[in-house]
N, CA, C and O atoms as a CHARMM CRD file, in Angstrom:
* protein
*
  288
    1    1 UNK  N     73.81200  17.92400  10.51500 PROA 1      0.00000
    2    1 UNK  CA    72.96700  17.59000  11.64000 PROA 1      0.00000
    3    1 UNK  C     72.57500  18.85700  12.41000 PROA 1      0.00000
    4    1 UNK  O     71.43800  19.01400  12.85500 PROA 1      0.00000
    5    2 UNK  N     73.55000  19.74500  12.54800 PROA 2      0.00000
    6    2 UNK  CA    73.29700  20.98200  13.27000 PROA 2      0.00000
    7    2 UNK  C     72.25500  21.82500  12.53600 PROA 2      0.00000
    8    2 UNK  O     71.37900  22.41400  13.16900 PROA 2      0.00000
    9    3 UNK  N     72.34200  21.88700  11.21100 PROA 3      0.00000
   10    3 UNK  CA    71.37400  22.65000  10.41900 PROA 3      0.00000
   11    3 UNK  C     69.97800  22.04900  10.55300 PROA 3      0.00000
   12    3 UNK  O     68.99200  22.77800  10.66100 PROA 3      0.00000
   13    4 UNK  N     69.89700  20.74400  10.54600 PROA 4      0.00000
   14    4 UNK  CA    68.61500  20.07100  10.67700 PROA 4      0.00000
   15    4 UNK  C     67.98000  20.39900  12.02800 PROA 4      0.00000
   16    4 UNK  O     66.79100  20.70900  12.10700 PROA 4      0.00000
   17    5 UNK  N     68.77500  20.32800  13.07200 PROA 5      0.00000
   18    5 UNK  CA    68.27700  20.62900  14.41200 PROA 5      0.00000
   19    5 UNK  C     67.83400  22.09000  14.51000 PROA 5      0.00000
   20    5 UNK  O     66.77500  22.38100  15.06700 PROA 5      0.00000
   21    6 UNK  N     68.62800  22.99600  13.97900 PROA 6      0.00000
   22    6 UNK  CA    68.26600  24.41200  13.99800 PROA 6      0.00000
   23    6 UNK  C     67.01300  24.67700  13.16400 PROA 6      0.00000
   24    6 UNK  O     66.17500  25.49700  13.53900 PROA 6      0.00000
   25    7 UNK  N     66.88900  23.99100  12.04700 PROA 7      0.00000
   26    7 UNK  CA    65.70300  24.14800  11.20300 PROA 7      0.00000
   27    7 UNK  C     64.45300  23.67000  11.93900 PROA 7      0.00000
   28    7 UNK  O     63.41000  24.32300  11.89300 PROA 7      0.00000
   29    8 UNK  N     64.56200  22.54200  12.60900 PROA 8      0.00000
   30    8 UNK  CA    63.42300  22.02800  13.36900 PROA 8      0.00000
   31    8 UNK  C     63.04700  22.97200  14.51600 PROA 8      0.00000
   32    8 UNK  O     61.86500  23.20300  14.77100 PROA 8      0.00000
   33    9 UNK  N     64.03900  23.50600  15.19300 PROA 9      0.00000
   34    9 UNK  CA    63.77200  24.45800  16.27200 PROA 9      0.00000
   35    9 UNK  C     63.10900  25.72400  15.72800 PROA 9      0.00000
   36    9 UNK  O     62.20600  26.27700  16.35500 PROA 9      0.00000
   37   10 UNK  N     63.55800  26.17100  14.57300 PROA 10     0.00000
   38   10 UNK  CA    62.97900  27.36100  13.95200 PROA 10     0.00000
   39   10 UNK  C     61.51700  27.11500  13.57900 PROA 10     0.00000
   40   10 UNK  O     60.66200  27.96900  13.81200 PROA 10     0.00000
   41   11 UNK  N     61.23300  25.95300  13.00300 PROA 11     0.00000
   42   11 UNK  CA    59.85800  25.60300  12.63900 PROA 11     0.00000
   43   11 UNK  C     58.99200  25.50600  13.89700 PROA 11     0.00000
   44   11 UNK  O     57.84800  25.96100  13.90000 PROA 11     0.00000
   45   12 UNK  N     59.53000  24.92200  14.95200 PROA 12     0.00000
   46   12 UNK  CA    58.77800  24.81700  16.20600 PROA 12     0.00000
   47   12 UNK  C     58.48700  26.20100  16.77100 PROA 12     0.00000
   48   12 UNK  O     57.38700  26.44800  17.26700 PROA 12     0.00000
   49   13 UNK  N     59.44800  27.09500  16.70200 PROA 13     0.00000
   50   13 UNK  CA    59.26100  28.46100  17.18900 PROA 13     0.00000
   51   13 UNK  C     58.18900  29.18100  16.37600 PROA 13     0.00000
   52   13 UNK  O     57.33400  29.86400  16.94000 PROA 13     0.00000
   53   14 UNK  N     58.23100  29.03100  15.06500 PROA 14     0.00000
   54   14 UNK  CA    57.22100  29.66800  14.21500 PROA 14     0.00000
   55   14 UNK  C     55.82200  29.12900  14.50200 PROA 14     0.00000
   56   14 UNK  O     54.86200  29.89600  14.57700 PROA 14     0.00000
   57   15 UNK  N     55.70600  27.82400  14.66200 PROA 15     0.00000
   58   15 UNK  CA    54.38100  27.24700  14.92500 PROA 15     0.00000
   59   15 UNK  C     53.85000  27.69000  16.28400 PROA 15     0.00000
   60   15 UNK  O     52.64700  27.90300  16.43700 PROA 15     0.00000
   61   16 UNK  N     54.72700  27.83100  17.26600 PROA 16     0.00000
   62   16 UNK  CA    54.31200  28.31500  18.58200 PROA 16     0.00000
   63   16 UNK  C     53.84400  29.75700  18.49300 PROA 16     0.00000
   64   16 UNK  O     52.82100  30.11400  19.07700 PROA 16     0.00000
   65   17 UNK  N     54.57300  30.58000  17.77800 PROA 17     0.00000
   66   17 UNK  CA    54.20100  31.98500  17.61900 PROA 17     0.00000
   67   17 UNK  C     52.86900  32.10400  16.89400 PROA 17     0.00000
   68   17 UNK  O     52.02700  32.91500  17.27800 PROA 17     0.00000
   69   18 UNK  N     52.67200  31.32000  15.86900 PROA 18     0.00000
   70   18 UNK  CA    51.42800  31.36700  15.10000 PROA 18     0.00000
   71   18 UNK  C     50.24600  30.94000  15.96100 PROA 18     0.00000
   72   18 UNK  O     49.19700  31.58400  15.93500 PROA 18     0.00000
   73   19 UNK  N     50.40400  29.86000  16.72600 PROA 19     0.00000
   74   19 UNK  CA    49.29500  29.38900  17.55900 PROA 19     0.00000
   75   19 UNK  C     48.99000  30.37500  18.67600 PROA 19     0.00000
   76   19 UNK  O     47.82700  30.52800  19.05000 PROA 19     0.00000
   77   20 UNK  N     49.98700  31.03900  19.21400 PROA 20     0.00000
   78   20 UNK  CA    49.75400  32.05600  20.24000 PROA 20     0.00000
   79   20 UNK  C     48.99000  33.23300  19.64800 PROA 20     0.00000
   80   20 UNK  O     48.11900  33.80000  20.30700 PROA 20     0.00000
   81   21 UNK  N     49.30300  33.59900  18.42900 PROA 21     0.00000
   82   21 UNK  CA    48.61800  34.71200  17.78100 PROA 21     0.00000
   83   21 UNK  C     47.14100  34.38300  17.60400 PROA 21     0.00000
   84   21 UNK  O     46.29100  35.24700  17.82000 PROA 21     0.00000
   85   22 UNK  N     46.81900  33.15100  17.21500 PROA 22     0.00000
   86   22 UNK  CA    45.42000  32.75300  17.07200 PROA 22     0.00000
   87   22 UNK  C     44.71000  32.79200  18.41500 PROA 22     0.00000
   88   22 UNK  O     43.56900  33.24500  18.50700 PROA 22     0.00000
   89   23 UNK  N     45.38000  32.32200  19.45000 PROA 23     0.00000
   90   23 UNK  CA    44.78800  32.33200  20.78200 PROA 23     0.00000
   91   23 UNK  C     44.52800  33.75800  21.23000 PROA 23     0.00000
   92   23 UNK  O     43.47600  34.04200  21.80200 PROA 23     0.00000
   93   24 UNK  N     45.45500  34.64700  20.98400 PROA 24     0.00000
   94   24 UNK  CA    45.27800  36.04800  21.35600 PROA 24     0.00000
   95   24 UNK  C     44.11700  36.65500  20.59000 PROA 24     0.00000
   96   24 UNK  O     43.32600  37.40800  21.15800 PROA 24     0.00000
   97   25 UNK  N     44.00600  36.34200  19.32400 PROA 25     0.00000
   98   25 UNK  CA    42.90700  36.86200  18.51100 PROA 25     0.00000
   99   25 UNK  C     41.56900  36.35200  19.04300 PROA 25     0.00000
  100   25 UNK  O     40.60600  37.11500  19.12800 PROA 25     0.00000
  101   26 UNK  N     41.50200  35.07800  19.40000 PROA 26     0.00000
  102   26 UNK  CA    40.26100  34.51900  19.93100 PROA 26     0.00000
  103   26 UNK  C     39.89900  35.18000  21.25700 PROA 26     0.00000
  104   26 UNK  O     38.73300  35.49400  21.49800 PROA 26     0.00000
  105   27 UNK  N     40.89400  35.39200  22.11500 PROA 27     0.00000
  106   27 UNK  CA    40.63500  36.04500  23.39600 PROA 27     0.00000
  107   27 UNK  C     40.16600  37.47800  23.18500 PROA 27     0.00000
  108   27 UNK  O     39.28900  37.96000  23.90300 PROA 27     0.00000
  109   28 UNK  N     40.74000  38.15200  22.21400 PROA 28     0.00000
  110   28 UNK  CA    40.32400  39.52400  21.91500 PROA 28     0.00000
  111   28 UNK  C     38.88600  39.55000  21.42300 PROA 28     0.00000
  112   28 UNK  O     38.10200  40.40500  21.83600 PROA 28     0.00000
  113   29 UNK  N     38.53600  38.62500  20.54900 PROA 29     0.00000
  114   29 UNK  CA    37.16300  38.54900  20.05100 PROA 29     0.00000
  115   29 UNK  C     36.19000  38.26100  21.19000 PROA 29     0.00000
  116   29 UNK  O     35.11800  38.86000  21.26000 PROA 29     0.00000
  117   30 UNK  N     36.56300  37.34300  22.08300 PROA 30     0.00000
  118   30 UNK  CA    35.70600  37.03600  23.22900 PROA 30     0.00000
  119   30 UNK  C     35.53000  38.25700  24.12400 PROA 30     0.00000
  120   30 UNK  O     34.43200  38.52400  24.61300 PROA 30     0.00000
  121   31 UNK  N     36.61800  38.99600  24.33600 PROA 31     0.00000
  122   31 UNK  CA    36.54100  40.20000  25.16800 PROA 31     0.00000
  123   31 UNK  C     35.63800  41.24600  24.52600 PROA 31     0.00000
  124   31 UNK  O     34.85600  41.89700  25.21900 PROA 31     0.00000
  125   32 UNK  N     35.73700  41.41300  23.21300 PROA 32     0.00000
  126   32 UNK  CA    34.88200  42.37600  22.51800 PROA 32     0.00000
  127   32 UNK  C     33.40900  41.97600  22.59700 PROA 32     0.00000
  128   32 UNK  O     32.54000  42.83000  22.77300 PROA 32     0.00000
  129   33 UNK  N     33.13200  40.68900  22.47000 PROA 33     0.00000
  130   33 UNK  CA    31.75400  40.22300  22.59900 PROA 33     0.00000
  131   33 UNK  C     31.23100  40.49400  24.00300 PROA 33     0.00000
  132   33 UNK  O     30.08500  40.91100  24.17500 PROA 33     0.00000
  133   34 UNK  N     32.06700  40.25600  24.99900 PROA 34     0.00000
  134   34 UNK  CA    31.67200  40.50000  26.38400 PROA 34     0.00000
  135   34 UNK  C     31.39500  41.97800  26.62400 PROA 34     0.00000
  136   34 UNK  O     30.43400  42.33400  27.30500 PROA 34     0.00000
  137   35 UNK  N     32.24000  42.83400  26.06400 PROA 35     0.00000
  138   35 UNK  CA    32.03500  44.28000  26.19700 PROA 35     0.00000
  139   35 UNK  C     30.71800  44.67800  25.53900 PROA 35     0.00000
  140   35 UNK  O     29.95800  45.47000  26.09700 PROA 35     0.00000
  141   36 UNK  N     30.44700  44.13500  24.36300 PROA 36     0.00000
  142   36 UNK  CA    29.19500  44.43200  23.66900 PROA 36     0.00000
  143   36 UNK  C     27.98100  44.00800  24.48500 PROA 36     0.00000
  144   36 UNK  O     26.98700  44.73200  24.55000 PROA 36     0.00000
  145   37 UNK  N     28.06200  42.83000  25.10800 PROA 37     0.00000
  146   37 UNK  CA    26.95900  42.35900  25.94400 PROA 37     0.00000
  147   37 UNK  C     26.78700  43.25300  27.16800 PROA 37     0.00000
  148   37 UNK  O     25.66000  43.55300  27.56400 PROA 37     0.00000
  149   38 UNK  N     27.90400  43.68200  27.77100 PROA 38     0.00000
  150   38 UNK  CA    27.83000  44.57800  28.92600 PROA 38     0.00000
  151   38 UNK  C     27.18400  45.90400  28.54800 PROA 38     0.00000
  152   38 UNK  O     26.37500  46.44100  29.30400 PROA 38     0.00000
  153   39 UNK  N     27.53900  46.42800  27.38800 PROA 39     0.00000
  154   39 UNK  CA    26.94800  47.69100  26.92600 PROA 39     0.00000
  155   39 UNK  C     25.45000  47.50700  26.69600 PROA 39     0.00000
  156   39 UNK  O     24.64700  48.35600  27.08300 PROA 39     0.00000
  157   40 UNK  N     25.08500  46.40800  26.07100 PROA 40     0.00000
  158   40 UNK  CA    23.66700  46.14200  25.80800 PROA 40     0.00000
  159   40 UNK  C     22.88300  46.02500  27.11600 PROA 40     0.00000
  160   40 UNK  O     21.80000  46.59500  27.24700 PROA 40     0.00000
  161   41 UNK  N     23.42800  45.28900  28.07800 PROA 41     0.00000
  162   41 UNK  CA    22.75300  45.14500  29.36900 PROA 41     0.00000
  163   41 UNK  C     22.65400  46.48100  30.09000 PROA 41     0.00000
  164   41 UNK  O     21.62700  46.78400  30.69700 PROA 41     0.00000
  165   42 UNK  N     23.70900  47.28000  30.02800 PROA 42     0.00000
  166   42 UNK  CA    23.68300  48.59900  30.65100 PROA 42     0.00000
  167   42 UNK  C     22.64200  49.50200  30.01800 PROA 42     0.00000
  168   42 UNK  O     21.94900  50.24100  30.71700 PROA 42     0.00000
  169   43 UNK  N     22.52700  49.44700  28.70600 PROA 43     0.00000
  170   43 UNK  CA    21.53100  50.26400  28.00900 PROA 43     0.00000
  171   43 UNK  C     20.11500  49.82000  28.37600 PROA 43     0.00000
  172   43 UNK  O     19.23100  50.65500  28.56500 PROA 43     0.00000
  173   44 UNK  N     19.90300  48.52000  28.47400 PROA 44     0.00000
  174   44 UNK  CA    18.58600  48.02100  28.87100 PROA 44     0.00000
  175   44 UNK  C     18.24800  48.45400  30.29500 PROA 44     0.00000
  176   44 UNK  O     17.12400  48.87200  30.57100 PROA 44     0.00000
  177   45 UNK  N     19.22500  48.35400  31.20100 PROA 45     0.00000
  178   45 UNK  CA    18.99500  48.77500  32.58200 PROA 45     0.00000
  179   45 UNK  C     18.70300  50.26600  32.65500 PROA 45     0.00000
  180   45 UNK  O     17.82600  50.69300  33.40500 PROA 45     0.00000
  181   46 UNK  N     19.43100  51.05700  31.88100 PROA 46     0.00000
  182   46 UNK  CA    19.19100  52.50400  31.86300 PROA 46     0.00000
  183   46 UNK  C     17.80200  52.79700  31.31800 PROA 46     0.00000
  184   46 UNK  O     17.09500  53.65100  31.85400 PROA 46     0.00000
  185   47 UNK  N     17.40600  52.10700  30.27000 PROA 47     0.00000
  186   47 UNK  CA    16.07100  52.28700  29.70300 PROA 47     0.00000
  187   47 UNK  C     14.98200  51.92000  30.69900 PROA 47     0.00000
  188   47 UNK  O     13.96600  52.60800  30.80300 PROA 47     0.00000
  189   48 UNK  N     15.20000  50.82700  31.43200 PROA 48     0.00000
  190   48 UNK  CA    14.22900  50.42300  32.45200 PROA 48     0.00000
  191   48 UNK  C     14.13200  51.46900  33.55600 PROA 48     0.00000
  192   48 UNK  O     13.03600  51.79000  34.01600 PROA 48     0.00000
  193   49 UNK  N     15.28200  52.00600  33.98400 PROA 49     0.00000
  194   49 UNK  CA    15.28900  53.02400  35.03400 PROA 49     0.00000
  195   49 UNK  C     14.59300  54.29700  34.56400 PROA 49     0.00000
  196   49 UNK  O     13.85700  54.92100  35.32900 PROA 49     0.00000
  197   50 UNK  N     14.81600  54.68100  33.32900 PROA 50     0.00000
  198   50 UNK  CA    14.15800  55.87700  32.77600 PROA 50     0.00000
  199   50 UNK  C     12.64700  55.66000  32.71800 PROA 50     0.00000
  200   50 UNK  O     11.87300  56.54900  33.07200 PROA 50     0.00000
  201   51 UNK  N     12.23700  54.48200  32.27300 PROA 51     0.00000
  202   51 UNK  CA    10.80500  54.17600  32.19900 PROA 51     0.00000
  203   51 UNK  C     10.18100  54.19400  33.59000 PROA 51     0.00000
  204   51 UNK  O      9.08500  54.72300  33.77700 PROA 51     0.00000
  205   52 UNK  N     10.87600  53.62100  34.55800 PROA 52     0.00000
  206   52 UNK  CA    10.36700  53.61100  35.93000 PROA 52     0.00000
  207   52 UNK  C     10.24500  55.03300  36.47100 PROA 52     0.00000
  208   52 UNK  O      9.25500  55.37000  37.12200 PROA 52     0.00000
  209   53 UNK  N     11.24200  55.86100  36.20500 PROA 53     0.00000
  210   53 UNK  CA    11.18800  57.25800  36.63200 PROA 53     0.00000
  211   53 UNK  C     10.04600  58.01000  35.97000 PROA 53     0.00000
  212   53 UNK  O      9.37200  58.81300  36.61400 PROA 53     0.00000
  213   54 UNK  N      9.82800  57.75700  34.69800 PROA 54     0.00000
  214   54 UNK  CA     8.72800  58.41200  33.98300 PROA 54     0.00000
  215   54 UNK  C      7.38300  57.97100  34.54700 PROA 54     0.00000
  216   54 UNK  O      6.46700  58.78100  34.68100 PROA 54     0.00000
  217   55 UNK  N      7.26500  56.68900  34.87800 PROA 55     0.00000
  218   55 UNK  CA     6.01900  56.19200  35.47000 PROA 55     0.00000
  219   55 UNK  C      5.76600  56.83000  36.83500 PROA 55     0.00000
  220   55 UNK  O      4.63900  57.21200  37.14800 PROA 55     0.00000
  221   56 UNK  N      6.82300  56.94300  37.64500 PROA 56     0.00000
  222   56 UNK  CA     6.68000  57.57700  38.95800 PROA 56     0.00000
  223   56 UNK  C      6.29100  59.04500  38.81100 PROA 56     0.00000
  224   56 UNK  O      5.44600  59.54200  39.55500 PROA 56     0.00000
  225   57 UNK  N      6.89600  59.73000  37.86700 PROA 57     0.00000
  226   57 UNK  CA     6.57000  61.13200  37.62400 PROA 57     0.00000
  227   57 UNK  C      5.11900  61.27200  37.17800 PROA 57     0.00000
  228   57 UNK  O      4.41300  62.17400  37.62900 PROA 57     0.00000
  229   58 UNK  N      4.68200  60.39800  36.30900 PROA 58     0.00000
  230   58 UNK  CA     3.29700  60.42200  35.84800 PROA 58     0.00000
  231   58 UNK  C      2.33800  60.18100  37.01400 PROA 58     0.00000
  232   58 UNK  O      1.31600  60.85800  37.12900 PROA 58     0.00000
  233   59 UNK  N      2.66700  59.22200  37.87200 PROA 59     0.00000
  234   59 UNK  CA     1.82400  58.95700  39.04100 PROA 59     0.00000
  235   59 UNK  C      1.74900  60.18300  39.94600 PROA 59     0.00000
  236   59 UNK  O      0.67500  60.52300  40.44200 PROA 59     0.00000
  237   60 UNK  N      2.87600  60.84200  40.16100 PROA 60     0.00000
  238   60 UNK  CA     2.91100  62.03800  41.00400 PROA 60     0.00000
  239   60 UNK  C      2.08200  63.16300  40.38400 PROA 60     0.00000
  240   60 UNK  O      1.37400  63.87400  41.09700 PROA 60     0.00000
  241   61 UNK  N      2.16400  63.32400  39.09300 PROA 61     0.00000
  242   61 UNK  CA     1.36900  64.35200  38.40400 PROA 61     0.00000
  243   61 UNK  C     -0.11600  64.04600  38.55800 PROA 61     0.00000
  244   61 UNK  O     -0.91900  64.94500  38.80800 PROA 61     0.00000
  245   62 UNK  N     -0.47500  62.78000  38.40800 PROA 62     0.00000
  246   62 UNK  CA    -1.87900  62.38900  38.55300 PROA 62     0.00000
  247   62 UNK  C     -2.38100  62.66400  39.97000 PROA 62     0.00000
  248   62 UNK  O     -3.50800  63.12600  40.14500 PROA 62     0.00000
  249   63 UNK  N     -1.55000  62.38500  40.98900 PROA 63     0.00000
  250   63 UNK  CA    -1.94000  62.65500  42.37300 PROA 63     0.00000
  251   63 UNK  C     -2.10600  64.15000  42.60600 PROA 63     0.00000
  252   63 UNK  O     -3.03400  64.57400  43.29500 PROA 63     0.00000
  253   64 UNK  N     -1.20700  64.95400  42.03100 PROA 64     0.00000
  254   64 UNK  CA    -1.30800  66.40700  42.17900 PROA 64     0.00000
  255   64 UNK  C     -2.55600  66.93700  41.48800 PROA 64     0.00000
  256   64 UNK  O     -3.19800  67.85700  41.99500 PROA 64     0.00000
  257   65 UNK  N     -2.90700  66.37200  40.34100 PROA 65     0.00000
  258   65 UNK  CA    -4.13000  66.78800  39.64800 PROA 65     0.00000
  259   65 UNK  C     -5.35700  66.46800  40.49700 PROA 65     0.00000
  260   65 UNK  O     -6.30300  67.25300  40.56200 PROA 65     0.00000
  261   66 UNK  N     -5.32700  65.29800  41.14900 PROA 66     0.00000
  262   66 UNK  CA    -6.45200  64.91900  42.00600 PROA 66     0.00000
  263   66 UNK  C     -6.58100  65.87600  43.18700 PROA 66     0.00000
  264   66 UNK  O     -7.69400  66.24900  43.55900 PROA 66     0.00000
  265   67 UNK  N     -5.45500  66.27700  43.78100 PROA 67     0.00000
  266   67 UNK  CA    -5.46600  67.21300  44.90200 PROA 67     0.00000
  267   67 UNK  C     -5.97100  68.57000  44.43500 PROA 67     0.00000
  268   67 UNK  O     -6.75300  69.21500  45.13200 PROA 67     0.00000
  269   68 UNK  N     -5.53100  69.00400  43.26600 PROA 68     0.00000
  270   68 UNK  CA    -5.96600  70.29600  42.72700 PROA 68     0.00000
  271   68 UNK  C     -7.47100  70.28000  42.44400 PROA 68     0.00000
  272   68 UNK  O     -8.15700  71.27700  42.67000 PROA 68     0.00000
  273   69 UNK  N     -7.98300  69.15100  41.95000 PROA 69     0.00000
  274   69 UNK  CA    -9.41300  69.04200  41.67200 PROA 69     0.00000
  275   69 UNK  C    -10.21700  69.07200  42.97000 PROA 69     0.00000
  276   69 UNK  O    -11.30800  69.63900  43.01500 PROA 69     0.00000
  277   70 UNK  N     -9.67300  68.45800  44.02900 PROA 70     0.00000
  278   70 UNK  CA   -10.36000  68.45500  45.31900 PROA 70     0.00000
  279   70 UNK  C    -10.39800  69.85100  45.92700 PROA 70     0.00000
  280   70 UNK  O    -11.37500  70.21100  46.58400 PROA 70     0.00000
  281   71 UNK  N     -9.33500  70.65100  45.71500 PROA 71     0.00000
  282   71 UNK  CA    -9.26700  72.00700  46.25500 PROA 71     0.00000
  283   71 UNK  C    -10.19800  72.95600  45.50700 PROA 71     0.00000
  284   71 UNK  O    -10.63800  73.95800  46.07100 PROA 71     0.00000
  285   72 UNK  N    -10.49400  72.66400  44.28400 PROA 72     0.00000
  286   72 UNK  CA   -11.29900  73.58000  43.46300 PROA 72     0.00000
  287   72 UNK  C    -12.71500  73.42900  43.77800 PROA 72     0.00000
  288   72 UNK  O    -13.55400  74.11400  43.19200 PROA 72     0.00000
């Protein structure tokens, strides 16, 4: 009887450990996906900021060209 009880406890312990490992793996995968999405969003935001800066620089250059043409 004691062996049976110990065997059942051992099986229960193994199944708990196995299910926890799957849960940890799923959480890790979810975290990696979230990190990937954050990186993608950050890259898009950086690209938008660079484009906006380039547009502002172009506008400033155009205004300076207009001023230079007026002075000439």
